[in-house]
Coordinates of C-alpha atoms in Angstrom, one line a residue:
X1188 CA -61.8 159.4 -79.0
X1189 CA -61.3 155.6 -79.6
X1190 CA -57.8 155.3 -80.6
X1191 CA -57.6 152.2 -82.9
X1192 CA -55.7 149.0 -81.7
X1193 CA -53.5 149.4 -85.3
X1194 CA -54.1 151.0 -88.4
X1195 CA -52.6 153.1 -90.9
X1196 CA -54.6 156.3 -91.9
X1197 CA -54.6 157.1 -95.5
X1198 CA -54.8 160.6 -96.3
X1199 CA -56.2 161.1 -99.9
X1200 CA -56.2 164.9 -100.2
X1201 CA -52.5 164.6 -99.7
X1202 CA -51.9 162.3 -103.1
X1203 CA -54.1 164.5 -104.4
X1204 CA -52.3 167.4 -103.8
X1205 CA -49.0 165.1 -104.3
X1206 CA -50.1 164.8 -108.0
X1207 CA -51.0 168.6 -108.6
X1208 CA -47.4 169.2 -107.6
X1209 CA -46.3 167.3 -110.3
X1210 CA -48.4 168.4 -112.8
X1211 CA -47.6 171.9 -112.4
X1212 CA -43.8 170.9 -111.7
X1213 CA -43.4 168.9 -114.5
X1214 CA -46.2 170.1 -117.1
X1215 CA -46.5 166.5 -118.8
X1216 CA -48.8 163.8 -118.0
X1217 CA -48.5 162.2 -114.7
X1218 CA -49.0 158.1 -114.6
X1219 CA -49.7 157.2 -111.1
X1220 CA -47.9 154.2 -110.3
X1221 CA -50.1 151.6 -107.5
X1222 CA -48.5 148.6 -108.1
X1223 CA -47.8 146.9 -104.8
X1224 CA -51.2 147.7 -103.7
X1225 CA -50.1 151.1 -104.2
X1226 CA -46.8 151.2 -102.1
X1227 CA -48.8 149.5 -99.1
X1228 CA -51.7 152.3 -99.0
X1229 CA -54.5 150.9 -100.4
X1230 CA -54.6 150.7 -104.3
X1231 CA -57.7 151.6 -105.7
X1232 CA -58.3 154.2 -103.2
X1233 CA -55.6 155.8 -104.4
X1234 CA -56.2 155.7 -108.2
X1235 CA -59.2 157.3 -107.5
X1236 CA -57.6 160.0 -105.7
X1237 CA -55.0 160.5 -108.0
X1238 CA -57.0 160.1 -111.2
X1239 CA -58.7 163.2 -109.8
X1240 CA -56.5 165.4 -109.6
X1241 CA -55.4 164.8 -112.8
X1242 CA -53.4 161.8 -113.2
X1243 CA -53.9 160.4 -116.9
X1244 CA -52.9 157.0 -116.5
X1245 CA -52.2 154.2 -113.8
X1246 CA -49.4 152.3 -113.6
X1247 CA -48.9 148.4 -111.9
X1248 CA -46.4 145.5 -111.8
X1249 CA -48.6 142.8 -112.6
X1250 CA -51.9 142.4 -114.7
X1251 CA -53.7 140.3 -111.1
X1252 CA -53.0 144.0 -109.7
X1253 CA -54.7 145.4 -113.2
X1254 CA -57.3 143.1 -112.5
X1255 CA -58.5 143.9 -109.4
X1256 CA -58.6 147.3 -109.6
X1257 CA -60.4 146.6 -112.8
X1258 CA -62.7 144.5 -110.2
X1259 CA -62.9 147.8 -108.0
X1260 CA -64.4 149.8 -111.1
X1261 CA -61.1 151.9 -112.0
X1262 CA -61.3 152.0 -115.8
X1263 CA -58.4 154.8 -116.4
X1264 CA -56.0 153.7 -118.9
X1265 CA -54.0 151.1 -117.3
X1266 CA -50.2 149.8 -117.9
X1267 CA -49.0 146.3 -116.3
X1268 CA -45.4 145.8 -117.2
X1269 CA -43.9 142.7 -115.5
X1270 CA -44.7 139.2 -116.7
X1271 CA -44.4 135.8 -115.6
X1272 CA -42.5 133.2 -118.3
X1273 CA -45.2 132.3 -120.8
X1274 CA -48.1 134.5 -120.0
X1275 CA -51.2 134.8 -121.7
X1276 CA -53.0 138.0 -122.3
X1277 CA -56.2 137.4 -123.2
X1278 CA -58.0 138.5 -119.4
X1279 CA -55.8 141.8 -119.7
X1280 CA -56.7 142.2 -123.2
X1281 CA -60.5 141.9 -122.6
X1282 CA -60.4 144.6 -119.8
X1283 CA -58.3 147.1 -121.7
X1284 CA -54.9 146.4 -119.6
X1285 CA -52.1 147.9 -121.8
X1286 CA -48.8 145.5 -121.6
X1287 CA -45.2 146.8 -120.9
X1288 CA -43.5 144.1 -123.8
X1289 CA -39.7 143.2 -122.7
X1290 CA -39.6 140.4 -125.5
X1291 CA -40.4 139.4 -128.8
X1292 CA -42.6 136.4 -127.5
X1293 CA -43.8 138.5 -124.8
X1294 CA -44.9 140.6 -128.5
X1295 CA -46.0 137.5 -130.2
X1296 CA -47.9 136.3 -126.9
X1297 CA -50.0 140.2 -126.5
X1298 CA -50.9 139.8 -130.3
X1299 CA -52.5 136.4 -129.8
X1300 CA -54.6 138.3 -127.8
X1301 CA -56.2 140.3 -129.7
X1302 CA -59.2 140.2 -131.6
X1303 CA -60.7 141.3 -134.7
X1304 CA -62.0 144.6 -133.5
X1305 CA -60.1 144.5 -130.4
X1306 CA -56.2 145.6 -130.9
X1307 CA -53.7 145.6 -127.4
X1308 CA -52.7 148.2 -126.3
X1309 CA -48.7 147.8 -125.7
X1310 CA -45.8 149.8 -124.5
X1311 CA -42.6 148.7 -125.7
X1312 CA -39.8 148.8 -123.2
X1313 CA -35.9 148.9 -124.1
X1314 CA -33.2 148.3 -122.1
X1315 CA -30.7 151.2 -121.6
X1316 CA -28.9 150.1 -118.5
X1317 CA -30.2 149.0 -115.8
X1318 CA -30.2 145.2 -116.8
X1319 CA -33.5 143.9 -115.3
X1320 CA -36.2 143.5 -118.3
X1321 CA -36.4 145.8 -121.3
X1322 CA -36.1 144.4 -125.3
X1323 CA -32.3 144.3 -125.6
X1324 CA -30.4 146.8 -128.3
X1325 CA -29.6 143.6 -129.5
X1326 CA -33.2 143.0 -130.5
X1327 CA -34.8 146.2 -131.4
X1328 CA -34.6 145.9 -134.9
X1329 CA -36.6 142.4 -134.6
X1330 CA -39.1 143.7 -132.2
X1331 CA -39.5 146.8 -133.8
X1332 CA -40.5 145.3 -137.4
X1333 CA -42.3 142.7 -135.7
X1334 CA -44.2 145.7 -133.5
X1335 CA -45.1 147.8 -136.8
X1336 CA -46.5 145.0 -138.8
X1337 CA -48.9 143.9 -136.0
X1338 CA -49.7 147.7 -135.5
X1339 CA -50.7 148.3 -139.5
X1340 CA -53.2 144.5 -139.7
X1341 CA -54.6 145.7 -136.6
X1342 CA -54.0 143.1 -133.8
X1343 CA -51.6 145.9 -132.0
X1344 CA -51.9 149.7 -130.4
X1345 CA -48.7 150.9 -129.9
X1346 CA -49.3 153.0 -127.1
X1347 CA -45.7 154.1 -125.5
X1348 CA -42.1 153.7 -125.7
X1349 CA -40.7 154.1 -122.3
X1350 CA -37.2 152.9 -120.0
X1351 CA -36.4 153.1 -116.1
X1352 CA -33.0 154.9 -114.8
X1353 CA -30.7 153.8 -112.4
X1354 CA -31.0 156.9 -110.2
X1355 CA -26.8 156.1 -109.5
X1356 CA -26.1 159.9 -111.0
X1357 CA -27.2 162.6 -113.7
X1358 CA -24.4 161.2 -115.6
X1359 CA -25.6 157.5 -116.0
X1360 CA -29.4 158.6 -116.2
X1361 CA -28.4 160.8 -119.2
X1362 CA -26.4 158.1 -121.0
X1363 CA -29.6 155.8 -120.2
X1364 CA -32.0 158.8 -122.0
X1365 CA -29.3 159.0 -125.0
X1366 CA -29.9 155.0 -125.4
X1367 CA -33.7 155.7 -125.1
X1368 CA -33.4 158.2 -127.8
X1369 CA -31.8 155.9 -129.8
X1370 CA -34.3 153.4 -129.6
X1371 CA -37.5 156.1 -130.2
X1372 CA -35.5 156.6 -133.4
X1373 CA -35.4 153.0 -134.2
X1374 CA -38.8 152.6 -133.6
X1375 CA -39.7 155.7 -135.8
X1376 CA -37.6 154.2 -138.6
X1377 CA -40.2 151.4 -138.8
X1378 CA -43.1 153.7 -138.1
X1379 CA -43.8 153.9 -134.7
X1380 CA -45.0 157.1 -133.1
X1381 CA -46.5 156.6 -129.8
X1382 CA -48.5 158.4 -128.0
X1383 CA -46.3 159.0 -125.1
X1384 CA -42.9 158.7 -123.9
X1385 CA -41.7 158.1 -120.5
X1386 CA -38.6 157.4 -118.9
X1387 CA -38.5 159.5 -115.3
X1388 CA -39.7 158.3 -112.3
X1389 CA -39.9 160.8 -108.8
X1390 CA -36.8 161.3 -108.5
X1391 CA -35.5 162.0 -112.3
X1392 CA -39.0 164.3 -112.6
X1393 CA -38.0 166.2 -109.9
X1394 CA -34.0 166.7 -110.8
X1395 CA -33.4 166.2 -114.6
X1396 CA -36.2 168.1 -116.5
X1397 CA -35.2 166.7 -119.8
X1398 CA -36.2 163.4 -118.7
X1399 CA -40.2 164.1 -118.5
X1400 CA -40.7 163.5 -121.9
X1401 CA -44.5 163.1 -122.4
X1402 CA -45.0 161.6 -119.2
X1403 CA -43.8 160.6 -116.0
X1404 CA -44.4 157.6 -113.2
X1405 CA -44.7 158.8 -110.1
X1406 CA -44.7 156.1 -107.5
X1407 CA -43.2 157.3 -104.2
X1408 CA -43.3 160.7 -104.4
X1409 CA -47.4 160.0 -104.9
X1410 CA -47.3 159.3 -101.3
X1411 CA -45.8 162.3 -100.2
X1412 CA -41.7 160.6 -99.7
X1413 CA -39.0 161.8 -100.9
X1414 CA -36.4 159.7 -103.2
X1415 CA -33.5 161.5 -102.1
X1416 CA -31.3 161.1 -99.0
X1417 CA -30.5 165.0 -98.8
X1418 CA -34.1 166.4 -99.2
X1419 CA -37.1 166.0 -97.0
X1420 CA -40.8 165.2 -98.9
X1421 CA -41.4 168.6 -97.3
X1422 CA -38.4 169.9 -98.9
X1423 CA -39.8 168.8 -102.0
X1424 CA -43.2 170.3 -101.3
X1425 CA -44.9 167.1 -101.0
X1426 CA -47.2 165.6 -97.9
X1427 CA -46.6 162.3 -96.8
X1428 CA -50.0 160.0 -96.7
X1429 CA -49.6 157.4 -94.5
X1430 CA -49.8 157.8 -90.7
X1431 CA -49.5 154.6 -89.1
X1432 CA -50.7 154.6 -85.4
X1433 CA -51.5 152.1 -82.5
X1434 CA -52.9 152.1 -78.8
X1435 CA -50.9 151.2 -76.0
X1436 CA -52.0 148.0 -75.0
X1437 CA -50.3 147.6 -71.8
X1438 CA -48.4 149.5 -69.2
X1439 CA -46.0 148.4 -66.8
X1440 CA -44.1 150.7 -63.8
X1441 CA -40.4 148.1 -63.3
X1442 CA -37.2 148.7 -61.3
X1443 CA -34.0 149.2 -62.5
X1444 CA -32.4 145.8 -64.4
X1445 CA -35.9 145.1 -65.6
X1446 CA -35.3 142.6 -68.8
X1447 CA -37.3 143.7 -72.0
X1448 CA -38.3 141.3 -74.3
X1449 CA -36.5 138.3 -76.1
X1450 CA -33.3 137.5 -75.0
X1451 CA -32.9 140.7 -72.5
X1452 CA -30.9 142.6 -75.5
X1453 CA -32.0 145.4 -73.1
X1454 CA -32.3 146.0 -69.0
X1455 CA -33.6 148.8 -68.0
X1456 CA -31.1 151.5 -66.1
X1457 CA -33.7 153.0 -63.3
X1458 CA -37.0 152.7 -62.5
X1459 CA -39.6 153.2 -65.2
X1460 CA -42.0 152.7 -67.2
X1461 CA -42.8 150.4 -69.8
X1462 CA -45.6 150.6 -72.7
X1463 CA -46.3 147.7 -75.2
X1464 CA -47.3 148.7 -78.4
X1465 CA -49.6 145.9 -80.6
X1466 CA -47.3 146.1 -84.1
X1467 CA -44.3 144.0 -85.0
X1468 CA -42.5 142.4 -87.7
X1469 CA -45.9 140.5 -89.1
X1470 CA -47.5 143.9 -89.2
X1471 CA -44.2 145.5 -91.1
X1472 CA -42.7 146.6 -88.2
X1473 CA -38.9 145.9 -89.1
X1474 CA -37.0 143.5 -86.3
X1475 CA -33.5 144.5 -87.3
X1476 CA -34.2 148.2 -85.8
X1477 CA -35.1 147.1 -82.4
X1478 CA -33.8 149.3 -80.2
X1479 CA -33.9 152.3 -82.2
X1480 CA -37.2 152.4 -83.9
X1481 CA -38.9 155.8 -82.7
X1482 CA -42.3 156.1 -81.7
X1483 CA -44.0 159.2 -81.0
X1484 CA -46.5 159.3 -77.7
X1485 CA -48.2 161.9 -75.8
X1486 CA -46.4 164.4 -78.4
X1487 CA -42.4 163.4 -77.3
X1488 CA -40.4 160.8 -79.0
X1489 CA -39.2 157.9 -77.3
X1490 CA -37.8 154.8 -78.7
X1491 CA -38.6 151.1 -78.5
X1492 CA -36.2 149.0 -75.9
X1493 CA -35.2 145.6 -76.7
X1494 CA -36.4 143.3 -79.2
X1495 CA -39.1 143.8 -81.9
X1496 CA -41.5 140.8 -81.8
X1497 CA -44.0 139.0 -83.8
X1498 CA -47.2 141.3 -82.6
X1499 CA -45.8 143.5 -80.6
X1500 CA -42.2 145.8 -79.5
X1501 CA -42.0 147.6 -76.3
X1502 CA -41.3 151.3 -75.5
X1503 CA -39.7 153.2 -72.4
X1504 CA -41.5 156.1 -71.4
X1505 CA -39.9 156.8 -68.1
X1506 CA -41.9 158.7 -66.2
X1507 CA -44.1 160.3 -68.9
X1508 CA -47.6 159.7 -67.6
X1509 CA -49.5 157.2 -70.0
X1510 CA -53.0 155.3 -69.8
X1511 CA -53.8 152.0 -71.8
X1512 CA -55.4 152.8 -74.9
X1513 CA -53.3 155.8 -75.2
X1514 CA -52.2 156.8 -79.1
X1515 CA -49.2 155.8 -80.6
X1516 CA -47.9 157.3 -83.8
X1517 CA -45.4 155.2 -85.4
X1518 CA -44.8 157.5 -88.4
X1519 CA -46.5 160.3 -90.2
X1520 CA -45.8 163.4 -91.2
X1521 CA -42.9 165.0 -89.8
X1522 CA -44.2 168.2 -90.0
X1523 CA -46.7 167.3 -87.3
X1524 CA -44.1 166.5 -84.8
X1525 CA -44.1 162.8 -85.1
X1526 CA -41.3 160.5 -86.7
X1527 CA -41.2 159.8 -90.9
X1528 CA -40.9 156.8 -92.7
X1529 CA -37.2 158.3 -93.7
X1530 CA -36.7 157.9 -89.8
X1531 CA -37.8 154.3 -89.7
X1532 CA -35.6 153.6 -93.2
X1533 CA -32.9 155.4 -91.2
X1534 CA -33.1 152.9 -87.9
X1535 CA -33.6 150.2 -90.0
X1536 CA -31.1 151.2 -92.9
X1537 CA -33.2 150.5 -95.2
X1538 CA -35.7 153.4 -97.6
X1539 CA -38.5 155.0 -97.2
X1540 CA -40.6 153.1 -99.8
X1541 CA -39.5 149.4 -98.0
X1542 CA -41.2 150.9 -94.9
X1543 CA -44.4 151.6 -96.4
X1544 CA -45.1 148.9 -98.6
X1545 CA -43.8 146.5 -96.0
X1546 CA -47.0 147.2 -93.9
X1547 CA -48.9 144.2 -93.4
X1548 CA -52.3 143.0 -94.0
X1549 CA -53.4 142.8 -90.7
X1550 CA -52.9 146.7 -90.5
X1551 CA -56.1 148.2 -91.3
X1552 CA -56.1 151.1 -93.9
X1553 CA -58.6 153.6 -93.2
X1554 CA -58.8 156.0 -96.2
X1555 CA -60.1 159.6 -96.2

């Protein structure tokens, strides 16, 4: 077998299975959350996958990331809810991109894209602690009015009210849901009854049941990783999707006080041997857990010696017996024997979703 040179393996029958989990954990709709070209695996791919096995909706950042999976012929109900200062909505509007609104102009500014038979879809976010974007209490009462008079002449579809939680403790994330319920009352003062609600994402579906609402994003826990610290994704019954793997590319046999790499952090202790393995910091390898990062090869764990590089880190084998073009897992599932993302968040303190999404361009994703 030809072991590729770099490349992350995308397993889609595990975000499949991933969303039946939470279907049958949580029994509410399940928005499947890509953004980030989803988490670094490959984001229409994985719509596709998760759409069928039941996901409802999809769920990105940005309306280019609506866009081109638009492009890639994913026509799911889809939700972008970060926007630049002054945007214009008319391309989201025309391919049926709901809008996460933050803002009265960001209200004003969806509106103006509408047309005569052709309301936007919207999903009005308030703010209820976690101070990044969200329509401040201050402001509901403007937005909301605003929201159900654009709603009853047409140029508006008010499809969801939703929030985001801090994940700091059950405590906070419950004073955040009592300040969402405030707001859903608000709104239903001026007439507005969604068609979903949704607050939770992984971590808040999985722990705090009252949070599900009508729906809940799953972004991390679609790719098999856990949000918690204390719990494994197999812990949690989920199957991590992303294996990334390499070839050894070269192999070296070196005496003892053998220099490794940039600035000979490391000299090696006795004869051994050396393998260089083709990923680095361009490929989302991170540099600041060299000398720690673990590697799995010929089914035993080793970890890299001295500094991670541009293209490429090194790894001591000692006498293990190795071949160029030899397999490299860098992480997978841990179940198979091989190290986790967690592990790589843990060497380079970091989390598990920085690891994945990190992964560079120049990594090919092979999907299956």
């Amino acid at each position: 077998m030809t072991v590729p040179f770099r490349e992350a393996s995308i397993d889609l029958d595990a975000i499949a299975d991933n969303v039946r989990h939470f279907r049958r954990l949580t029994g509410v709709e399940v928005i499947a959350v890509v953004k980030a070209n989803a988490y670094g695996h490959g984001a229409a791919a994985t719509a596709v996958a998760a759409l069928s096995a039941g996901a409802t909706r999809l769920g990105v950042a940005e309306i280019p990331e609506a866009l081109e999976l638009r492009r890639q012929g994913v026509h799911a109900p889809l939700m972008a809810w970060l926007h630049a200062p002054g945007e214009r909505f008319e391309h989201a509007a025309a391919q049926d991109i709901e809008l996460g609104i933050s803002s009265f102009d960001q209200l004003e500014a969806a509106a103006a894209a509408a047309t005569v038979d052709r309301p936007v879809g919207v999903h009005l976010k308030f703010e209820t602690g976690l101070s990044r974007n969200g329509i401040a209490p201050a402001d509901w009462g403007r937005v909301l009015a605003e929201a159900a008079r654009l709603e009853r002449i047409g140029r508006l579809r008010i499809v969801g009210l939703f929030s985001h939680l801090s994940n700091t403790s059950a405590d906070d994330d419950r004073a955040a849901l009592a300040k969402f319920e405030e707001g859903v009352a608000a709104a239903a003062s001026f007439g507005i009854h969604p068609e979903i609600r949704h607050i939770a994402a992984t971590a808040a579906a999985i722990d705090l049941p009252e949070m599900r609402l009508d729906a809940v994003r799953i972004g991390v826990g679609l790719f098999g990783l856990s949000p918690f610290d204390d719990r494994s994704s197999a812990e949690l019954g989920l199957r991590p999707a992303m294996t990334l793997r390499g070839a050894i590319a070269a192999v070296r046999r070196v005496p003892a006080g053998t220099g490794v790499s940039y600035g000979y952090d490391h000299r090696t202790d006795r004869d051994t041997t050396l393998v260089l393995v083709p990923l680095g910091y361009a490929d989302g390898v991170p540099r600041n857990a060299s000398g720690r990062l673990p590697v799995s090869i010929a089914g035993r764990r080793f970890a890299n010696v001295g500094r991670i590089a541009m293209d490429q880190f090194v790894v001591d084998v000692g006498d293990t017996p190795v071949s160029i073009g030899d397999e490299v897992v860098l992480f997978g599932d841990p179940t198979l024997g091989v190290p986790s993302a967690a592990d790589w968040a843990a060497a380079a303190d970091t989390i598990n979703y920085e690891i994945v999404t990190r992964i560079g361009p120049r990594v090919p994703r092979r999907a299956s």
